[in-house]
Amino acid sequence: MDDARASGRVETDDGRVTRFVEKDAAHQGPAWVNGGCYAFAPALWAWLPHGPSSLERDTLPRLARAGELVAHRLDGGFWDIGTPQDRERAERRFAE
């Protein structure tokens, strides 16, 4: 993505996520971003903190630091639906 400031940034080494940074407004330039599609084994429950938490801010960075998170890179379009306006724009586009 050309401007990754509003997205979760993903850094990888041979398919393994080495760093996961959620919405870093200070980041400059392009980056690979988290597309928000996940597949987890049941063992994920052991990584989740007790009480309220954020998958992107708490669990995914921990999994990356432990070497337990992998990524699959896809080239192509990305439709952000993180705001109501973005979601409406995507819904109109895909209804065509």
Short mmCIF file of N, CA and C in Angstrom, two decimals:
data_model
loop_
_atom_site.label_atom_id
_atom_site.label_comp_id
_atom_site.label_asym_id
_atom_site.label_seq_id
_atom_site.Cartn_x
_atom_site.Cartn_y
_atom_site.Cartn_z
N MET A 1 0.85 -1.16 0.00
CA MET A 1 0.00 0.00 0.00
C MET A 1 0.90 1.23 0.00
N ASP A 2 0.55 2.22 -0.82
CA ASP A 2 1.38 3.42 -0.95
C ASP A 2 1.47 4.22 0.34
N ASP A 3 0.38 4.33 1.07
CA ASP A 3 0.35 5.07 2.33
C ASP A 3 -0.24 4.16 3.40
N ALA A 4 0.61 3.60 4.24
CA ALA A 4 0.18 2.58 5.20
C ALA A 4 -0.12 3.13 6.59
N ARG A 5 -0.17 4.44 6.74
CA ARG A 5 -0.35 5.03 8.07
C ARG A 5 -1.65 4.60 8.74
N ALA A 6 -2.72 4.42 7.99
CA ALA A 6 -4.03 4.10 8.58
C ALA A 6 -4.30 2.60 8.64
N SER A 7 -3.28 1.79 8.36
CA SER A 7 -3.46 0.33 8.34
C SER A 7 -2.44 -0.35 9.24
N GLY A 8 -2.71 -1.59 9.57
CA GLY A 8 -1.74 -2.39 10.29
C GLY A 8 -0.61 -2.77 9.34
N ARG A 9 0.61 -2.42 9.70
CA ARG A 9 1.78 -2.69 8.86
C ARG A 9 2.38 -4.04 9.24
N VAL A 10 2.75 -4.82 8.23
CA VAL A 10 3.29 -6.15 8.45
C VAL A 10 4.67 -6.23 7.80
N GLU A 11 5.67 -6.65 8.60
CA GLU A 11 7.01 -6.89 8.08
C GLU A 11 7.26 -8.39 8.14
N THR A 12 7.80 -8.95 7.05
CA THR A 12 7.96 -10.40 6.97
C THR A 12 9.37 -10.78 6.55
N ASP A 13 9.72 -12.02 6.84
CA ASP A 13 10.95 -12.63 6.39
C ASP A 13 10.60 -14.05 5.95
N ASP A 14 10.62 -14.27 4.65
CA ASP A 14 10.32 -15.59 4.08
C ASP A 14 8.96 -16.12 4.55
N GLY A 15 7.95 -15.22 4.57
CA GLY A 15 6.60 -15.61 4.91
C GLY A 15 6.26 -15.57 6.38
N ARG A 16 7.24 -15.45 7.24
CA ARG A 16 6.99 -15.35 8.68
C ARG A 16 6.93 -13.88 9.07
N VAL A 17 5.92 -13.51 9.82
CA VAL A 17 5.77 -12.12 10.25
C VAL A 17 6.80 -11.85 11.34
N THR A 18 7.66 -10.85 11.11
CA THR A 18 8.67 -10.48 12.10
C THR A 18 8.23 -9.29 12.93
N ARG A 19 7.29 -8.52 12.40
CA ARG A 19 6.80 -7.34 13.12
C ARG A 19 5.40 -7.00 12.63
N PHE A 20 4.54 -6.66 13.57
CA PHE A 20 3.17 -6.26 13.28
C PHE A 20 2.93 -4.97 14.03
N VAL A 21 2.67 -3.88 13.28
CA VAL A 21 2.47 -2.57 13.89
C VAL A 21 1.10 -2.06 13.46
N GLU A 22 0.23 -1.81 14.41
CA GLU A 22 -1.13 -1.36 14.10
C GLU A 22 -1.20 0.15 13.98
N LYS A 23 -1.64 0.62 12.84
CA LYS A 23 -1.95 2.04 12.57
C LYS A 23 -0.92 3.01 13.16
N ASP A 24 0.23 3.10 12.52
CA ASP A 24 1.33 3.97 12.95
C ASP A 24 1.30 5.25 12.13
N ALA A 25 0.73 6.33 12.68
CA ALA A 25 0.59 7.59 11.95
C ALA A 25 1.93 8.21 11.59
N ALA A 26 3.00 7.82 12.28
CA ALA A 26 4.32 8.39 12.00
C ALA A 26 5.03 7.69 10.84
N HIS A 27 4.51 6.54 10.40
CA HIS A 27 5.16 5.79 9.32
C HIS A 27 5.12 6.59 8.02
N GLN A 28 6.22 6.61 7.32
CA GLN A 28 6.31 7.28 6.02
C GLN A 28 6.52 6.25 4.93
N GLY A 29 5.78 6.38 3.84
CA GLY A 29 6.01 5.55 2.66
C GLY A 29 5.17 4.29 2.60
N PRO A 30 5.45 3.49 1.57
CA PRO A 30 4.66 2.29 1.32
C PRO A 30 5.02 1.16 2.29
N ALA A 31 4.13 0.19 2.41
CA ALA A 31 4.37 -0.98 3.24
C ALA A 31 3.34 -2.06 2.89
N TRP A 32 3.65 -3.29 3.27
CA TRP A 32 2.66 -4.35 3.21
C TRP A 32 1.75 -4.17 4.42
N VAL A 33 0.46 -4.37 4.23
CA VAL A 33 -0.49 -4.13 5.31
C VAL A 33 -1.30 -5.38 5.62
N ASN A 34 -1.89 -5.38 6.82
CA ASN A 34 -2.76 -6.45 7.26
C ASN A 34 -4.10 -6.31 6.54
N GLY A 35 -4.47 -7.33 5.79
CA GLY A 35 -5.74 -7.31 5.07
C GLY A 35 -6.92 -7.75 5.92
N GLY A 36 -6.67 -8.22 7.13
CA GLY A 36 -7.76 -8.56 8.04
C GLY A 36 -8.39 -9.92 7.83
N CYS A 37 -7.75 -10.81 7.10
CA CYS A 37 -8.26 -12.17 6.92
C CYS A 37 -7.37 -13.11 7.71
N TYR A 38 -7.96 -13.87 8.62
CA TYR A 38 -7.16 -14.70 9.51
C TYR A 38 -7.65 -16.14 9.50
N ALA A 39 -6.73 -17.06 9.76
CA ALA A 39 -7.05 -18.47 10.02
C ALA A 39 -6.19 -18.87 11.22
N PHE A 40 -6.84 -19.29 12.30
CA PHE A 40 -6.13 -19.62 13.53
C PHE A 40 -6.42 -21.05 13.96
N ALA A 41 -5.43 -21.66 14.59
CA ALA A 41 -5.62 -22.95 15.24
C ALA A 41 -6.28 -22.71 16.59
N PRO A 42 -6.95 -23.72 17.14
CA PRO A 42 -7.56 -23.55 18.46
C PRO A 42 -6.57 -23.12 19.54
N ALA A 43 -5.29 -23.39 19.34
CA ALA A 43 -4.27 -23.00 20.32
C ALA A 43 -4.18 -21.48 20.50
N LEU A 44 -4.80 -20.72 19.60
CA LEU A 44 -4.78 -19.26 19.73
C LEU A 44 -5.34 -18.83 21.07
N TRP A 45 -6.31 -19.55 21.61
CA TRP A 45 -6.93 -19.15 22.88
C TRP A 45 -5.89 -18.98 23.98
N ALA A 46 -4.81 -19.74 23.93
CA ALA A 46 -3.77 -19.63 24.96
C ALA A 46 -3.00 -18.31 24.84
N TRP A 47 -3.03 -17.68 23.68
CA TRP A 47 -2.30 -16.43 23.46
C TRP A 47 -3.14 -15.20 23.80
N LEU A 48 -4.44 -15.38 23.96
CA LEU A 48 -5.32 -14.23 24.20
C LEU A 48 -5.23 -13.78 25.65
N PRO A 49 -5.09 -12.47 25.88
CA PRO A 49 -5.08 -11.98 27.26
C PRO A 49 -6.46 -12.15 27.90
N HIS A 50 -6.48 -12.22 29.22
CA HIS A 50 -7.76 -12.26 29.93
C HIS A 50 -8.34 -10.86 29.92
N GLY A 51 -9.64 -10.76 29.73
CA GLY A 51 -10.30 -9.46 29.71
C GLY A 51 -10.26 -8.84 28.33
N PRO A 52 -10.73 -7.61 28.24
CA PRO A 52 -10.78 -6.92 26.94
C PRO A 52 -9.38 -6.78 26.33
N SER A 53 -9.31 -6.95 25.02
CA SER A 53 -8.04 -6.81 24.32
C SER A 53 -8.30 -6.57 22.84
N SER A 54 -7.24 -6.27 22.14
CA SER A 54 -7.29 -6.06 20.70
C SER A 54 -6.43 -7.11 20.02
N LEU A 55 -7.00 -7.83 19.08
CA LEU A 55 -6.24 -8.82 18.34
C LEU A 55 -5.05 -8.16 17.66
N GLU A 56 -5.29 -7.01 17.01
CA GLU A 56 -4.24 -6.33 16.25
C GLU A 56 -3.20 -5.64 17.13
N ARG A 57 -3.58 -5.15 18.28
CA ARG A 57 -2.63 -4.42 19.14
C ARG A 57 -1.98 -5.30 20.20
N ASP A 58 -2.64 -6.36 20.61
CA ASP A 58 -2.12 -7.20 21.69
C ASP A 58 -1.62 -8.56 21.20
N THR A 59 -2.49 -9.33 20.57
CA THR A 59 -2.19 -10.72 20.27
C THR A 59 -1.30 -10.90 19.05
N LEU A 60 -1.61 -10.26 17.93
CA LEU A 60 -0.80 -10.46 16.72
C LEU A 60 0.65 -10.02 16.91
N PRO A 61 0.93 -8.87 17.56
CA PRO A 61 2.33 -8.53 17.80
C PRO A 61 3.06 -9.56 18.67
N ARG A 62 2.37 -10.10 19.67
CA ARG A 62 2.98 -11.15 20.52
C ARG A 62 3.30 -12.39 19.70
N LEU A 63 2.36 -12.81 18.86
CA LEU A 63 2.59 -13.98 18.00
C LEU A 63 3.76 -13.73 17.06
N ALA A 64 3.86 -12.52 16.52
CA ALA A 64 4.97 -12.18 15.61
C ALA A 64 6.30 -12.26 16.35
N ARG A 65 6.37 -11.68 17.54
CA ARG A 65 7.62 -11.71 18.31
C ARG A 65 8.05 -13.14 18.64
N ALA A 66 7.07 -14.02 18.83
CA ALA A 66 7.36 -15.41 19.16
C ALA A 66 7.64 -16.27 17.92
N GLY A 67 7.53 -15.68 16.73
CA GLY A 67 7.76 -16.44 15.50
C GLY A 67 6.61 -17.36 15.15
N GLU A 68 5.42 -17.09 15.67
CA GLU A 68 4.26 -17.95 15.48
C GLU A 68 3.24 -17.40 14.49
N LEU A 69 3.60 -16.36 13.75
CA LEU A 69 2.63 -15.72 12.85
C LEU A 69 3.19 -15.72 11.44
N VAL A 70 2.42 -16.22 10.49
CA VAL A 70 2.84 -16.24 9.10
C VAL A 70 1.89 -15.39 8.27
N ALA A 71 2.37 -14.99 7.10
CA ALA A 71 1.57 -14.14 6.22
C ALA A 71 1.62 -14.68 4.80
N HIS A 72 0.58 -14.38 4.07
CA HIS A 72 0.54 -14.70 2.65
C HIS A 72 0.33 -13.39 1.92
N ARG A 73 1.31 -13.01 1.10
CA ARG A 73 1.22 -11.74 0.38
C ARG A 73 0.35 -11.88 -0.86
N LEU A 74 -0.53 -10.91 -1.03
CA LEU A 74 -1.39 -10.85 -2.20
C LEU A 74 -1.19 -9.50 -2.87
N ASP A 75 -0.92 -9.52 -4.15
CA ASP A 75 -0.85 -8.28 -4.92
C ASP A 75 -2.24 -8.02 -5.47
N GLY A 76 -2.62 -6.77 -5.50
CA GLY A 76 -3.92 -6.43 -6.06
C GLY A 76 -4.59 -5.35 -5.24
N GLY A 77 -5.86 -5.16 -5.50
CA GLY A 77 -6.60 -4.11 -4.83
C GLY A 77 -6.86 -4.40 -3.36
N PHE A 78 -7.03 -3.34 -2.61
CA PHE A 78 -7.36 -3.44 -1.19
C PHE A 78 -8.45 -2.43 -0.91
N TRP A 79 -9.55 -2.89 -0.38
CA TRP A 79 -10.68 -2.00 -0.07
C TRP A 79 -10.79 -1.87 1.44
N ASP A 80 -10.36 -0.75 1.96
CA ASP A 80 -10.44 -0.48 3.39
C ASP A 80 -11.90 -0.24 3.76
N ILE A 81 -12.38 -0.92 4.77
CA ILE A 81 -13.75 -0.71 5.25
C ILE A 81 -13.72 -0.34 6.74
N GLY A 82 -12.67 0.37 7.14
CA GLY A 82 -12.47 0.73 8.53
C GLY A 82 -13.33 1.87 9.04
N THR A 83 -13.97 2.60 8.16
CA THR A 83 -14.88 3.67 8.57
C THR A 83 -16.22 3.44 7.88
N PRO A 84 -17.30 4.01 8.42
CA PRO A 84 -18.59 3.86 7.74
C PRO A 84 -18.56 4.36 6.30
N GLN A 85 -17.85 5.45 6.04
CA GLN A 85 -17.77 5.99 4.68
C GLN A 85 -17.03 5.02 3.75
N ASP A 86 -15.92 4.43 4.24
CA ASP A 86 -15.19 3.46 3.43
C ASP A 86 -16.05 2.24 3.13
N ARG A 87 -16.79 1.79 4.13
CA ARG A 87 -17.65 0.63 3.93
C ARG A 87 -18.73 0.92 2.90
N GLU A 88 -19.36 2.08 2.99
CA GLU A 88 -20.39 2.45 2.01
C GLU A 88 -19.80 2.51 0.60
N ARG A 89 -18.61 3.08 0.47
CA ARG A 89 -17.95 3.16 -0.84
C ARG A 89 -17.69 1.76 -1.40
N ALA A 90 -17.21 0.85 -0.56
CA ALA A 90 -16.95 -0.52 -0.99
C ALA A 90 -18.25 -1.23 -1.37
N GLU A 91 -19.30 -1.04 -0.59
CA GLU A 91 -20.59 -1.67 -0.90
C GLU A 91 -21.12 -1.19 -2.25
N ARG A 92 -21.01 0.11 -2.51
CA ARG A 92 -21.45 0.64 -3.82
C ARG A 92 -20.62 0.04 -4.95
N ARG A 93 -19.32 -0.05 -4.75
CA ARG A 93 -18.43 -0.57 -5.79
C ARG A 93 -18.75 -2.03 -6.11
N PHE A 94 -18.95 -2.84 -5.08
CA PHE A 94 -19.19 -4.26 -5.31
C PHE A 94 -20.62 -4.57 -5.72
N ALA A 95 -21.52 -3.61 -5.58
CA ALA A 95 -22.90 -3.78 -6.05
C ALA A 95 -23.01 -3.57 -7.55
N GLU A 96 -21.99 -2.97 -8.16
CA GLU A 96 -22.02 -2.68 -9.61
C GLU A 96 -21.96 -3.94 -10.43
#
